[in-house]
């Protein structure tokens, strides 16, 4: 090998993830990852929103649902008056609607004081109470339910205590100046404000009342409250939490350090010879990469040749690699010199993925590495664990780990998987559709969160809760908002992380998993949830366009094991009775209204019509329960 460098440059070349993708391409991706075209087998193939016809193999959807997998709401044309518009030009942002024995519909709306718009939600939000004879209004003012600062209410009934319970963000006090906007948006003011004290319902804030008309009583702080920083079975070892005592991962899980015994992730790099030397090529599968300290790497110093017999690395000539490309899953760093020649780390550039296409070398390149601990998007092998939970525990006790992947595919004998930890917010490889016993991914899971939504079991009083959590900066400034799962014996708590993934709703199923604004309900077949899909840009920098894909649906037979549906249950294009259609810039905060039979009759959303104006109102769309299915 040679240490001679032909050209050196500090420039890094990479293919950034696309910030914008076409709606058609995204929808095609969703359909490919979650097929809705095959014959159904049981109600789970119908999103638990219908039955499977054993003769035709097609789903027969419940009233209000359509689509091959019964995953799309069947809207009637909308009317302009079928909405809640706050008085005095005030903005609103979604509404929780419940019916009561007085035969009225009660709405609890997020509104903004002093004429402010959505941009001031972090300082001016409060919960307003309105009533109507139907979910489409007209709505009459019934007074302020909770003062500034409270936001995003969800109201449910507990028959055991005979009380209404309102889950929300905030606790009715504010630590920020309330803005006076007089019809303008005001300045954006941070995120949710902290609650004053911990209660047995931590990390959720709530009020309760015997009457929907109030008064609403706050659940008081509790000395034996569940810790707000509880991490379920895992320990989040960061900063002051880190210490040797936290290296025990999970009870009964053996984290065996046996690196290099399992194949690395799938994929390969194709090397192309410099045209001045020939037209050869060679494919190096990632399975041929060897562990070099904390990374998997391959170099040309071992006598590799192109398919025409020419050496990849020639004595007194150096590397003959002129270009390369990545195929399959994985990220690749390239560099010089050969790893075995210099004891110091090689100079690297990248990362590169299959989306980078054919990459001309920047300088003599004879070394390739899967990821890089020093790169912005890097992963490394942490060892092996017996299961995915052990790998998550390794990540939670590794200071620079922001996500993890456990891979036990193609393993013979007892299942022991390679545990990869990452210093970014990506999940790799994509675990959608994979057997979670062989491939899983996730993040160090925290209990902190907001936007709670719950189902109270009407017979036993136990609670299943979904909430938004873990908002982190991703690639190119994208965001990734995940959904957490918790349970409690009653709405008073204590709440604990739940599910087979220790708090995460599923093993991360990109692109379905990045959502916010959960709304949960239960019917005769199981649990369901609607979300606002991550339309503004996810952890990989992709955008799901609002007009075509504003919502997302998940379902579960037992409330513990959840599946995301591929088809968007609602989108941001509203069809009106006069035949016109209006695409909205934002359609979020989903909430369903049901009839006595449990069929959805109306979808409620907080909406914003134009990107340049953050005036918002609450849109109510009627759902068709009687149109013949075609």
JSON list of C-alpha atoms in Angstrom, two decimals, residues 28-240:
[
{"chain": "A", "resi": 28, "resn": "UNK", "atom": "CA", "xyz": [-46.60, 5.27, -3.25]},
{"chain": "A", "resi": 29, "resn": "UNK", "atom": "CA", "xyz": [-44.02, 4.66, -0.53]},
{"chain": "A", "resi": 30, "resn": "UNK", "atom": "CA", "xyz": [-46.70, 4.31, 2.10]},
{"chain": "A", "resi": 31, "resn": "UNK", "atom": "CA", "xyz": [-48.66, 1.82, 0.05]},
{"chain": "A", "resi": 32, "resn": "UNK", "atom": "CA", "xyz": [-45.57, -0.22, -0.67]},
{"chain": "A", "resi": 33, "resn": "UNK", "atom": "CA", "xyz": [-44.59, -0.45, 3.00]},
{"chain": "A", "resi": 34, "resn": "UNK", "atom": "CA", "xyz": [-48.05, -1.32, 4.23]},
{"chain": "A", "resi": 35, "resn": "UNK", "atom": "CA", "xyz": [-49.84, -3.21, 1.51]},
{"chain": "A", "resi": 36, "resn": "UNK", "atom": "CA", "xyz": [-53.58, -2.75, 1.22]},
{"chain": "A", "resi": 37, "resn": "UNK", "atom": "CA", "xyz": [-54.06, -4.68, -2.01]},
{"chain": "A", "resi": 38, "resn": "UNK", "atom": "CA", "xyz": [-53.73, -8.31, -0.87]},
{"chain": "A", "resi": 39, "resn": "UNK", "atom": "CA", "xyz": [-56.62, -10.47, 0.32]},
{"chain": "A", "resi": 40, "resn": "UNK", "atom": "CA", "xyz": [-57.61, -9.88, 3.90]},
{"chain": "A", "resi": 41, "resn": "UNK", "atom": "CA", "xyz": [-57.44, -12.66, 6.46]},
{"chain": "A", "resi": 42, "resn": "UNK", "atom": "CA", "xyz": [-59.14, -11.19, 9.52]},
{"chain": "A", "resi": 43, "resn": "UNK", "atom": "CA", "xyz": [-60.26, -7.81, 10.94]},
{"chain": "A", "resi": 44, "resn": "UNK", "atom": "CA", "xyz": [-56.66, -6.75, 11.59]},
{"chain": "A", "resi": 45, "resn": "UNK", "atom": "CA", "xyz": [-56.22, -6.53, 7.81]},
{"chain": "A", "resi": 46, "resn": "UNK", "atom": "CA", "xyz": [-59.19, -4.16, 7.84]},
{"chain": "A", "resi": 47, "resn": "UNK", "atom": "CA", "xyz": [-57.63, -1.80, 10.42]},
{"chain": "A", "resi": 48, "resn": "UNK", "atom": "CA", "xyz": [-60.12, -3.17, 13.00]},
{"chain": "A", "resi": 49, "resn": "UNK", "atom": "CA", "xyz": [-62.66, -0.93, 11.22]},
{"chain": "A", "resi": 50, "resn": "UNK", "atom": "CA", "xyz": [-64.44, -3.76, 9.41]},
{"chain": "A", "resi": 51, "resn": "UNK", "atom": "CA", "xyz": [-64.78, -7.49, 8.86]},
{"chain": "A", "resi": 52, "resn": "UNK", "atom": "CA", "xyz": [-62.98, -9.65, 6.34]},
{"chain": "A", "resi": 53, "resn": "UNK", "atom": "CA", "xyz": [-65.27, -11.40, 3.84]},
{"chain": "A", "resi": 54, "resn": "UNK", "atom": "CA", "xyz": [-63.99, -14.97, 3.77]},
{"chain": "A", "resi": 55, "resn": "UNK", "atom": "CA", "xyz": [-65.36, -15.56, 0.26]},
{"chain": "A", "resi": 56, "resn": "UNK", "atom": "CA", "xyz": [-64.17, -12.43, -1.55]},
{"chain": "A", "resi": 57, "resn": "UNK", "atom": "CA", "xyz": [-61.13, -11.74, 0.60]},
{"chain": "A", "resi": 58, "resn": "UNK", "atom": "CA", "xyz": [-62.18, -8.08, 0.74]},
{"chain": "A", "resi": 59, "resn": "UNK", "atom": "CA", "xyz": [-62.81, -5.89, 3.77]},
{"chain": "A", "resi": 60, "resn": "UNK", "atom": "CA", "xyz": [-66.41, -4.92, 4.54]},
{"chain": "A", "resi": 61, "resn": "UNK", "atom": "CA", "xyz": [-65.98, -1.58, 6.28]},
{"chain": "A", "resi": 62, "resn": "UNK", "atom": "CA", "xyz": [-67.94, -0.23, 9.22]},
{"chain": "A", "resi": 63, "resn": "UNK", "atom": "CA", "xyz": [-70.05, 2.89, 8.65]},
{"chain": "A", "resi": 64, "resn": "UNK", "atom": "CA", "xyz": [-67.82, 5.93, 8.32]},
{"chain": "A", "resi": 65, "resn": "UNK", "atom": "CA", "xyz": [-64.80, 4.08, 6.92]},
{"chain": "A", "resi": 66, "resn": "UNK", "atom": "CA", "xyz": [-63.75, 3.29, 3.35]},
{"chain": "A", "resi": 67, "resn": "UNK", "atom": "CA", "xyz": [-60.69, 2.01, 1.52]},
{"chain": "A", "resi": 68, "resn": "UNK", "atom": "CA", "xyz": [-59.27, -1.42, 0.78]},
{"chain": "A", "resi": 69, "resn": "UNK", "atom": "CA", "xyz": [-58.17, -1.69, 4.43]},
{"chain": "A", "resi": 70, "resn": "UNK", "atom": "CA", "xyz": [-60.97, 0.45, 5.93]},
{"chain": "A", "resi": 71, "resn": "UNK", "atom": "CA", "xyz": [-58.42, 3.02, 6.95]},
{"chain": "A", "resi": 72, "resn": "UNK", "atom": "CA", "xyz": [-59.88, 6.18, 5.45]},
{"chain": "A", "resi": 73, "resn": "UNK", "atom": "CA", "xyz": [-62.70, 8.31, 6.82]},
{"chain": "A", "resi": 74, "resn": "UNK", "atom": "CA", "xyz": [-65.66, 8.69, 4.46]},
{"chain": "A", "resi": 75, "resn": "UNK", "atom": "CA", "xyz": [-66.33, 12.42, 4.42]},
{"chain": "A", "resi": 76, "resn": "UNK", "atom": "CA", "xyz": [-69.44, 14.19, 3.25]},
{"chain": "A", "resi": 77, "resn": "UNK", "atom": "CA", "xyz": [-68.99, 17.54, 1.49]},
{"chain": "A", "resi": 78, "resn": "UNK", "atom": "CA", "xyz": [-68.28, 20.29, 3.99]},
{"chain": "A", "resi": 79, "resn": "UNK", "atom": "CA", "xyz": [-70.03, 23.59, 4.49]},
{"chain": "A", "resi": 80, "resn": "UNK", "atom": "CA", "xyz": [-68.38, 26.80, 5.62]},
{"chain": "A", "resi": 81, "resn": "UNK", "atom": "CA", "xyz": [-70.68, 27.01, 8.63]},
{"chain": "A", "resi": 82, "resn": "UNK", "atom": "CA", "xyz": [-69.64, 23.53, 9.82]},
{"chain": "A", "resi": 83, "resn": "UNK", "atom": "CA", "xyz": [-66.83, 24.97, 11.90]},
{"chain": "A", "resi": 84, "resn": "UNK", "atom": "CA", "xyz": [-66.08, 26.79, 15.11]},
{"chain": "A", "resi": 85, "resn": "UNK", "atom": "CA", "xyz": [-64.76, 30.29, 14.53]},
{"chain": "A", "resi": 86, "resn": "UNK", "atom": "CA", "xyz": [-63.75, 32.07, 17.71]},
{"chain": "A", "resi": 87, "resn": "UNK", "atom": "CA", "xyz": [-65.37, 35.47, 18.31]},
{"chain": "A", "resi": 88, "resn": "UNK", "atom": "CA", "xyz": [-63.66, 38.83, 17.87]},
{"chain": "A", "resi": 89, "resn": "UNK", "atom": "CA", "xyz": [-61.20, 37.53, 15.26]},
{"chain": "A", "resi": 90, "resn": "UNK", "atom": "CA", "xyz": [-59.54, 35.28, 17.84]},
{"chain": "A", "resi": 91, "resn": "UNK", "atom": "CA", "xyz": [-57.87, 32.11, 16.63]},
{"chain": "A", "resi": 92, "resn": "UNK", "atom": "CA", "xyz": [-58.71, 28.62, 17.89]},
{"chain": "A", "resi": 93, "resn": "UNK", "atom": "CA", "xyz": [-56.77, 25.37, 17.51]},
{"chain": "A", "resi": 94, "resn": "UNK", "atom": "CA", "xyz": [-58.88, 22.25, 17.84]},
{"chain": "A", "resi": 95, "resn": "UNK", "atom": "CA", "xyz": [-61.73, 21.17, 20.10]},
{"chain": "A", "resi": 96, "resn": "UNK", "atom": "CA", "xyz": [-62.64, 18.21, 22.29]},
{"chain": "A", "resi": 97, "resn": "UNK", "atom": "CA", "xyz": [-66.37, 17.49, 21.80]},
{"chain": "A", "resi": 98, "resn": "UNK", "atom": "CA", "xyz": [-68.48, 15.37, 24.16]},
{"chain": "A", "resi": 99, "resn": "UNK", "atom": "CA", "xyz": [-72.23, 14.87, 24.58]},
{"chain": "A", "resi": 100, "resn": "UNK", "atom": "CA", "xyz": [-73.98, 14.92, 27.91]},
{"chain": "A", "resi": 101, "resn": "UNK", "atom": "CA", "xyz": [-77.34, 14.01, 29.49]},
{"chain": "A", "resi": 102, "resn": "UNK", "atom": "CA", "xyz": [-78.60, 17.54, 28.77]},
{"chain": "A", "resi": 103, "resn": "UNK", "atom": "CA", "xyz": [-78.51, 16.49, 25.07]},
{"chain": "A", "resi": 104, "resn": "UNK", "atom": "CA", "xyz": [-76.06, 19.24, 24.27]},
{"chain": "A", "resi": 105, "resn": "UNK", "atom": "CA", "xyz": [-72.66, 18.91, 22.71]},
{"chain": "A", "resi": 106, "resn": "UNK", "atom": "CA", "xyz": [-69.96, 20.52, 24.81]},
{"chain": "A", "resi": 107, "resn": "UNK", "atom": "CA", "xyz": [-66.80, 21.75, 23.12]},
{"chain": "A", "resi": 108, "resn": "UNK", "atom": "CA", "xyz": [-63.55, 22.57, 24.90]},
{"chain": "A", "resi": 109, "resn": "UNK", "atom": "CA", "xyz": [-61.44, 24.71, 22.61]},
{"chain": "A", "resi": 110, "resn": "UNK", "atom": "CA", "xyz": [-57.84, 25.90, 22.63]},
{"chain": "A", "resi": 111, "resn": "UNK", "atom": "CA", "xyz": [-58.12, 29.68, 22.09]},
{"chain": "A", "resi": 112, "resn": "UNK", "atom": "CA", "xyz": [-55.67, 32.57, 22.40]},
{"chain": "A", "resi": 113, "resn": "UNK", "atom": "CA", "xyz": [-56.27, 35.66, 24.48]},
{"chain": "A", "resi": 114, "resn": "UNK", "atom": "CA", "xyz": [-55.90, 39.32, 23.43]},
{"chain": "A", "resi": 115, "resn": "UNK", "atom": "CA", "xyz": [-56.68, 38.77, 19.77]},
{"chain": "A", "resi": 116, "resn": "UNK", "atom": "CA", "xyz": [-53.59, 36.61, 19.20]},
{"chain": "A", "resi": 117, "resn": "UNK", "atom": "CA", "xyz": [-53.08, 33.95, 16.58]},
{"chain": "A", "resi": 118, "resn": "UNK", "atom": "CA", "xyz": [-51.51, 30.51, 16.70]},
{"chain": "A", "resi": 119, "resn": "UNK", "atom": "CA", "xyz": [-47.97, 31.88, 16.96]},
{"chain": "A", "resi": 120, "resn": "UNK", "atom": "CA", "xyz": [-48.68, 32.95, 20.54]},
{"chain": "A", "resi": 121, "resn": "UNK", "atom": "CA", "xyz": [-49.90, 29.55, 21.71]},
{"chain": "A", "resi": 122, "resn": "UNK", "atom": "CA", "xyz": [-46.96, 29.16, 24.10]},
{"chain": "A", "resi": 123, "resn": "UNK", "atom": "CA", "xyz": [-48.00, 32.23, 26.10]},
{"chain": "A", "resi": 124, "resn": "UNK", "atom": "CA", "xyz": [-51.69, 33.05, 25.45]},
{"chain": "A", "resi": 125, "resn": "UNK", "atom": "CA", "xyz": [-53.53, 29.73, 25.20]},
{"chain": "A", "resi": 126, "resn": "UNK", "atom": "CA", "xyz": [-56.52, 28.96, 27.40]},
{"chain": "A", "resi": 127, "resn": "UNK", "atom": "CA", "xyz": [-59.45, 26.49, 27.30]},
{"chain": "A", "resi": 128, "resn": "UNK", "atom": "CA", "xyz": [-62.79, 27.95, 26.28]},
{"chain": "A", "resi": 129, "resn": "UNK", "atom": "CA", "xyz": [-66.15, 26.20, 26.79]},
{"chain": "A", "resi": 130, "resn": "UNK", "atom": "CA", "xyz": [-68.85, 26.30, 24.07]},
{"chain": "A", "resi": 131, "resn": "UNK", "atom": "CA", "xyz": [-72.10, 24.37, 23.57]},
{"chain": "A", "resi": 132, "resn": "UNK", "atom": "CA", "xyz": [-74.25, 23.46, 20.58]},
{"chain": "A", "resi": 133, "resn": "UNK", "atom": "CA", "xyz": [-77.20, 21.28, 19.60]},
{"chain": "A", "resi": 134, "resn": "UNK", "atom": "CA", "xyz": [-75.13, 19.46, 16.97]},
{"chain": "A", "resi": 135, "resn": "UNK", "atom": "CA", "xyz": [-71.37, 18.98, 16.46]},
{"chain": "A", "resi": 136, "resn": "UNK", "atom": "CA", "xyz": [-71.53, 21.34, 13.47]},
{"chain": "A", "resi": 137, "resn": "UNK", "atom": "CA", "xyz": [-72.93, 24.17, 15.57]},
{"chain": "A", "resi": 138, "resn": "UNK", "atom": "CA", "xyz": [-73.80, 26.94, 15.75]},
{"chain": "A", "resi": 139, "resn": "UNK", "atom": "CA", "xyz": [-71.72, 27.11, 18.91]},
{"chain": "A", "resi": 140, "resn": "UNK", "atom": "CA", "xyz": [-72.69, 29.28, 21.87]},
{"chain": "A", "resi": 141, "resn": "UNK", "atom": "CA", "xyz": [-70.22, 30.70, 24.38]},
{"chain": "A", "resi": 142, "resn": "UNK", "atom": "CA", "xyz": [-70.35, 29.09, 27.84]},
{"chain": "A", "resi": 143, "resn": "UNK", "atom": "CA", "xyz": [-67.36, 30.72, 29.56]},
{"chain": "A", "resi": 144, "resn": "UNK", "atom": "CA", "xyz": [-63.69, 30.03, 30.14]},
{"chain": "A", "resi": 145, "resn": "UNK", "atom": "CA", "xyz": [-63.09, 26.51, 31.46]},
{"chain": "A", "resi": 146, "resn": "UNK", "atom": "CA", "xyz": [-59.38, 26.89, 32.29]},
{"chain": "A", "resi": 147, "resn": "UNK", "atom": "CA", "xyz": [-57.36, 30.12, 32.18]},
{"chain": "A", "resi": 148, "resn": "UNK", "atom": "CA", "xyz": [-54.01, 30.96, 30.63]},
{"chain": "A", "resi": 149, "resn": "UNK", "atom": "CA", "xyz": [-51.85, 28.88, 30.41]},
{"chain": "A", "resi": 150, "resn": "UNK", "atom": "CA", "xyz": [-53.61, 25.68, 29.31]},
{"chain": "A", "resi": 151, "resn": "UNK", "atom": "CA", "xyz": [-53.75, 24.04, 25.90]},
{"chain": "A", "resi": 152, "resn": "UNK", "atom": "CA", "xyz": [-55.06, 21.06, 23.90]},
{"chain": "A", "resi": 153, "resn": "UNK", "atom": "CA", "xyz": [-57.82, 19.70, 26.18]},
{"chain": "A", "resi": 154, "resn": "UNK", "atom": "CA", "xyz": [-59.16, 16.14, 25.90]},
{"chain": "A", "resi": 155, "resn": "UNK", "atom": "CA", "xyz": [-62.31, 15.41, 27.95]},
{"chain": "A", "resi": 156, "resn": "UNK", "atom": "CA", "xyz": [-63.41, 11.90, 28.95]},
{"chain": "A", "resi": 157, "resn": "UNK", "atom": "CA", "xyz": [-65.95, 10.47, 31.42]},
{"chain": "A", "resi": 158, "resn": "UNK", "atom": "CA", "xyz": [-65.25, 8.15, 34.35]},
{"chain": "A", "resi": 159, "resn": "UNK", "atom": "CA", "xyz": [-68.46, 6.36, 35.41]},
{"chain": "A", "resi": 160, "resn": "UNK", "atom": "CA", "xyz": [-66.81, 4.87, 38.51]},
{"chain": "A", "resi": 161, "resn": "UNK", "atom": "CA", "xyz": [-66.45, 8.30, 40.14]},
{"chain": "A", "resi": 162, "resn": "UNK", "atom": "CA", "xyz": [-69.11, 10.03, 38.08]},
{"chain": "A", "resi": 163, "resn": "UNK", "atom": "CA", "xyz": [-66.74, 12.79, 36.96]},
{"chain": "A", "resi": 164, "resn": "UNK", "atom": "CA", "xyz": [-65.51, 14.35, 33.74]},
{"chain": "A", "resi": 165, "resn": "UNK", "atom": "CA", "xyz": [-61.74, 14.41, 33.41]},
{"chain": "A", "resi": 166, "resn": "UNK", "atom": "CA", "xyz": [-59.92, 16.97, 31.25]},
{"chain": "A", "resi": 167, "resn": "UNK", "atom": "CA", "xyz": [-56.37, 16.10, 30.20]},
{"chain": "A", "resi": 168, "resn": "UNK", "atom": "CA", "xyz": [-54.39, 19.04, 28.83]},
{"chain": "A", "resi": 169, "resn": "UNK", "atom": "CA", "xyz": [-51.04, 20.83, 28.64]},
{"chain": "A", "resi": 170, "resn": "UNK", "atom": "CA", "xyz": [-50.28, 23.39, 31.36]},
{"chain": "A", "resi": 171, "resn": "UNK", "atom": "CA", "xyz": [-51.98, 23.91, 34.71]},
{"chain": "A", "resi": 172, "resn": "UNK", "atom": "CA", "xyz": [-53.73, 27.28, 34.49]},
{"chain": "A", "resi": 173, "resn": "UNK", "atom": "CA", "xyz": [-50.77, 29.39, 35.53]},
{"chain": "A", "resi": 174, "resn": "UNK", "atom": "CA", "xyz": [-48.25, 31.14, 33.33]},
{"chain": "A", "resi": 175, "resn": "UNK", "atom": "CA", "xyz": [-44.54, 31.84, 33.68]},
{"chain": "A", "resi": 176, "resn": "UNK", "atom": "CA", "xyz": [-44.40, 34.00, 30.53]},
{"chain": "A", "resi": 177, "resn": "UNK", "atom": "CA", "xyz": [-45.76, 37.45, 29.68]},
{"chain": "A", "resi": 178, "resn": "UNK", "atom": "CA", "xyz": [-49.17, 37.24, 28.01]},
{"chain": "A", "resi": 179, "resn": "UNK", "atom": "CA", "xyz": [-48.97, 39.01, 24.65]},
{"chain": "A", "resi": 180, "resn": "UNK", "atom": "CA", "xyz": [-51.35, 41.67, 23.40]},
{"chain": "A", "resi": 181, "resn": "UNK", "atom": "CA", "xyz": [-51.58, 41.00, 19.67]},
{"chain": "A", "resi": 182, "resn": "UNK", "atom": "CA", "xyz": [-54.64, 42.96, 18.52]},
{"chain": "A", "resi": 183, "resn": "UNK", "atom": "CA", "xyz": [-55.16, 40.61, 15.60]},
{"chain": "A", "resi": 184, "resn": "UNK", "atom": "CA", "xyz": [-51.52, 39.81, 14.80]},
{"chain": "A", "resi": 185, "resn": "UNK", "atom": "CA", "xyz": [-49.70, 36.56, 15.41]},
{"chain": "A", "resi": 186, "resn": "UNK", "atom": "CA", "xyz": [-47.41, 37.81, 18.14]},
{"chain": "A", "resi": 187, "resn": "UNK", "atom": "CA", "xyz": [-43.97, 36.38, 18.57]},
{"chain": "A", "resi": 188, "resn": "UNK", "atom": "CA", "xyz": [-43.51, 32.63, 18.83]},
{"chain": "A", "resi": 189, "resn": "UNK", "atom": "CA", "xyz": [-42.92, 31.85, 22.50]},
{"chain": "A", "resi": 190, "resn": "UNK", "atom": "CA", "xyz": [-41.24, 28.50, 23.10]},
{"chain": "A", "resi": 191, "resn": "UNK", "atom": "CA", "xyz": [-42.99, 25.24, 23.76]},
{"chain": "A", "resi": 192, "resn": "UNK", "atom": "CA", "xyz": [-45.24, 24.00, 26.57]},
{"chain": "A", "resi": 193, "resn": "UNK", "atom": "CA", "xyz": [-44.87, 25.58, 29.97]},
{"chain": "A", "resi": 194, "resn": "UNK", "atom": "CA", "xyz": [-44.03, 23.41, 32.96]},
{"chain": "A", "resi": 195, "resn": "UNK", "atom": "CA", "xyz": [-46.64, 22.46, 35.53]},
{"chain": "A", "resi": 196, "resn": "UNK", "atom": "CA", "xyz": [-46.24, 23.69, 39.09]},
{"chain": "A", "resi": 197, "resn": "UNK", "atom": "CA", "xyz": [-45.94, 20.37, 40.89]},
{"chain": "A", "resi": 198, "resn": "UNK", "atom": "CA", "xyz": [-46.00, 16.66, 40.31]},
{"chain": "A", "resi": 199, "resn": "UNK", "atom": "CA", "xyz": [-49.19, 14.70, 40.87]},
{"chain": "A", "resi": 200, "resn": "UNK", "atom": "CA", "xyz": [-50.05, 11.02, 40.80]},
{"chain": "A", "resi": 201, "resn": "UNK", "atom": "CA", "xyz": [-50.96, 11.62, 37.14]},
{"chain": "A", "resi": 202, "resn": "UNK", "atom": "CA", "xyz": [-47.45, 12.82, 36.21]},
{"chain": "A", "resi": 203, "resn": "UNK", "atom": "CA", "xyz": [-46.26, 13.59, 33.64]},
{"chain": "A", "resi": 204, "resn": "UNK", "atom": "CA", "xyz": [-49.80, 14.57, 32.57]},
{"chain": "A", "resi": 205, "resn": "UNK", "atom": "CA", "xyz": [-51.77, 17.58, 33.79]},
{"chain": "A", "resi": 206, "resn": "UNK", "atom": "CA", "xyz": [-55.51, 17.29, 34.35]},
{"chain": "A", "resi": 207, "resn": "UNK", "atom": "CA", "xyz": [-58.60, 18.80, 35.96]},
{"chain": "A", "resi": 208, "resn": "UNK", "atom": "CA", "xyz": [-61.86, 17.08, 36.86]},
{"chain": "A", "resi": 209, "resn": "UNK", "atom": "CA", "xyz": [-65.47, 18.10, 37.50]},
{"chain": "A", "resi": 210, "resn": "UNK", "atom": "CA", "xyz": [-68.85, 16.59, 38.28]},
{"chain": "A", "resi": 211, "resn": "UNK", "atom": "CA", "xyz": [-70.33, 18.81, 35.58]},
{"chain": "A", "resi": 212, "resn": "UNK", "atom": "CA", "xyz": [-69.21, 19.82, 32.11]},
{"chain": "A", "resi": 213, "resn": "UNK", "atom": "CA", "xyz": [-70.15, 23.32, 33.16]},
{"chain": "A", "resi": 214, "resn": "UNK", "atom": "CA", "xyz": [-67.51, 23.22, 35.90]},
{"chain": "A", "resi": 215, "resn": "UNK", "atom": "CA", "xyz": [-66.04, 24.27, 38.15]},
{"chain": "A", "resi": 216, "resn": "UNK", "atom": "CA", "xyz": [-62.93, 22.29, 37.24]},
{"chain": "A", "resi": 217, "resn": "UNK", "atom": "CA", "xyz": [-60.73, 21.11, 40.09]},
{"chain": "A", "resi": 218, "resn": "UNK", "atom": "CA", "xyz": [-57.02, 20.51, 39.62]},
{"chain": "A", "resi": 219, "resn": "UNK", "atom": "CA", "xyz": [-55.62, 17.14, 40.69]},
{"chain": "A", "resi": 220, "resn": "UNK", "atom": "CA", "xyz": [-53.42, 18.24, 43.62]},
{"chain": "A", "resi": 221, "resn": "UNK", "atom": "CA", "xyz": [-49.70, 17.49, 43.89]},
{"chain": "A", "resi": 222, "resn": "UNK", "atom": "CA", "xyz": [-48.96, 14.18, 45.57]},
{"chain": "A", "resi": 223, "resn": "UNK", "atom": "CA", "xyz": [-46.03, 13.32, 47.81]},
{"chain": "A", "resi": 224, "resn": "UNK", "atom": "CA", "xyz": [-45.93, 9.76, 46.46]},
{"chain": "A", "resi": 225, "resn": "UNK", "atom": "CA", "xyz": [-46.32, 10.81, 42.83]},
{"chain": "A", "resi": 226, "resn": "UNK", "atom": "CA", "xyz": [-44.71, 8.84, 40.05]},
{"chain": "A", "resi": 227, "resn": "UNK", "atom": "CA", "xyz": [-41.42, 10.58, 39.27]},
{"chain": "A", "resi": 228, "resn": "UNK", "atom": "CA", "xyz": [-41.62, 12.86, 36.27]},
{"chain": "A", "resi": 229, "resn": "UNK", "atom": "CA", "xyz": [-38.29, 11.45, 35.10]},
{"chain": "A", "resi": 230, "resn": "UNK", "atom": "CA", "xyz": [-39.36, 7.81, 35.38]},
{"chain": "A", "resi": 231, "resn": "UNK", "atom": "CA", "xyz": [-37.95, 5.74, 32.54]},
{"chain": "A", "resi": 232, "resn": "UNK", "atom": "CA", "xyz": [-39.89, 2.50, 32.91]},
{"chain": "A", "resi": 233, "resn": "UNK", "atom": "CA", "xyz": [-37.58, -0.51, 33.10]},
{"chain": "A", "resi": 234, "resn": "UNK", "atom": "CA", "xyz": [-34.71, 1.38, 31.48]},
{"chain": "A", "resi": 235, "resn": "UNK", "atom": "CA", "xyz": [-32.39, 3.92, 32.99]},
{"chain": "A", "resi": 236, "resn": "UNK", "atom": "CA", "xyz": [-31.61, 7.04, 31.01]},
{"chain": "A", "resi": 237, "resn": "UNK", "atom": "CA", "xyz": [-27.95, 7.57, 31.87]},
{"chain": "A", "resi": 238, "resn": "UNK", "atom": "CA", "xyz": [-27.26, 11.14, 30.81]},
{"chain": "A", "resi": 239, "resn": "UNK", "atom": "CA", "xyz": [-25.33, 13.90, 32.57]},
{"chain": "A", "resi": 240, "resn": "UNK", "atom": "CA", "xyz": [-25.82, 13.74, 36.31]}
]
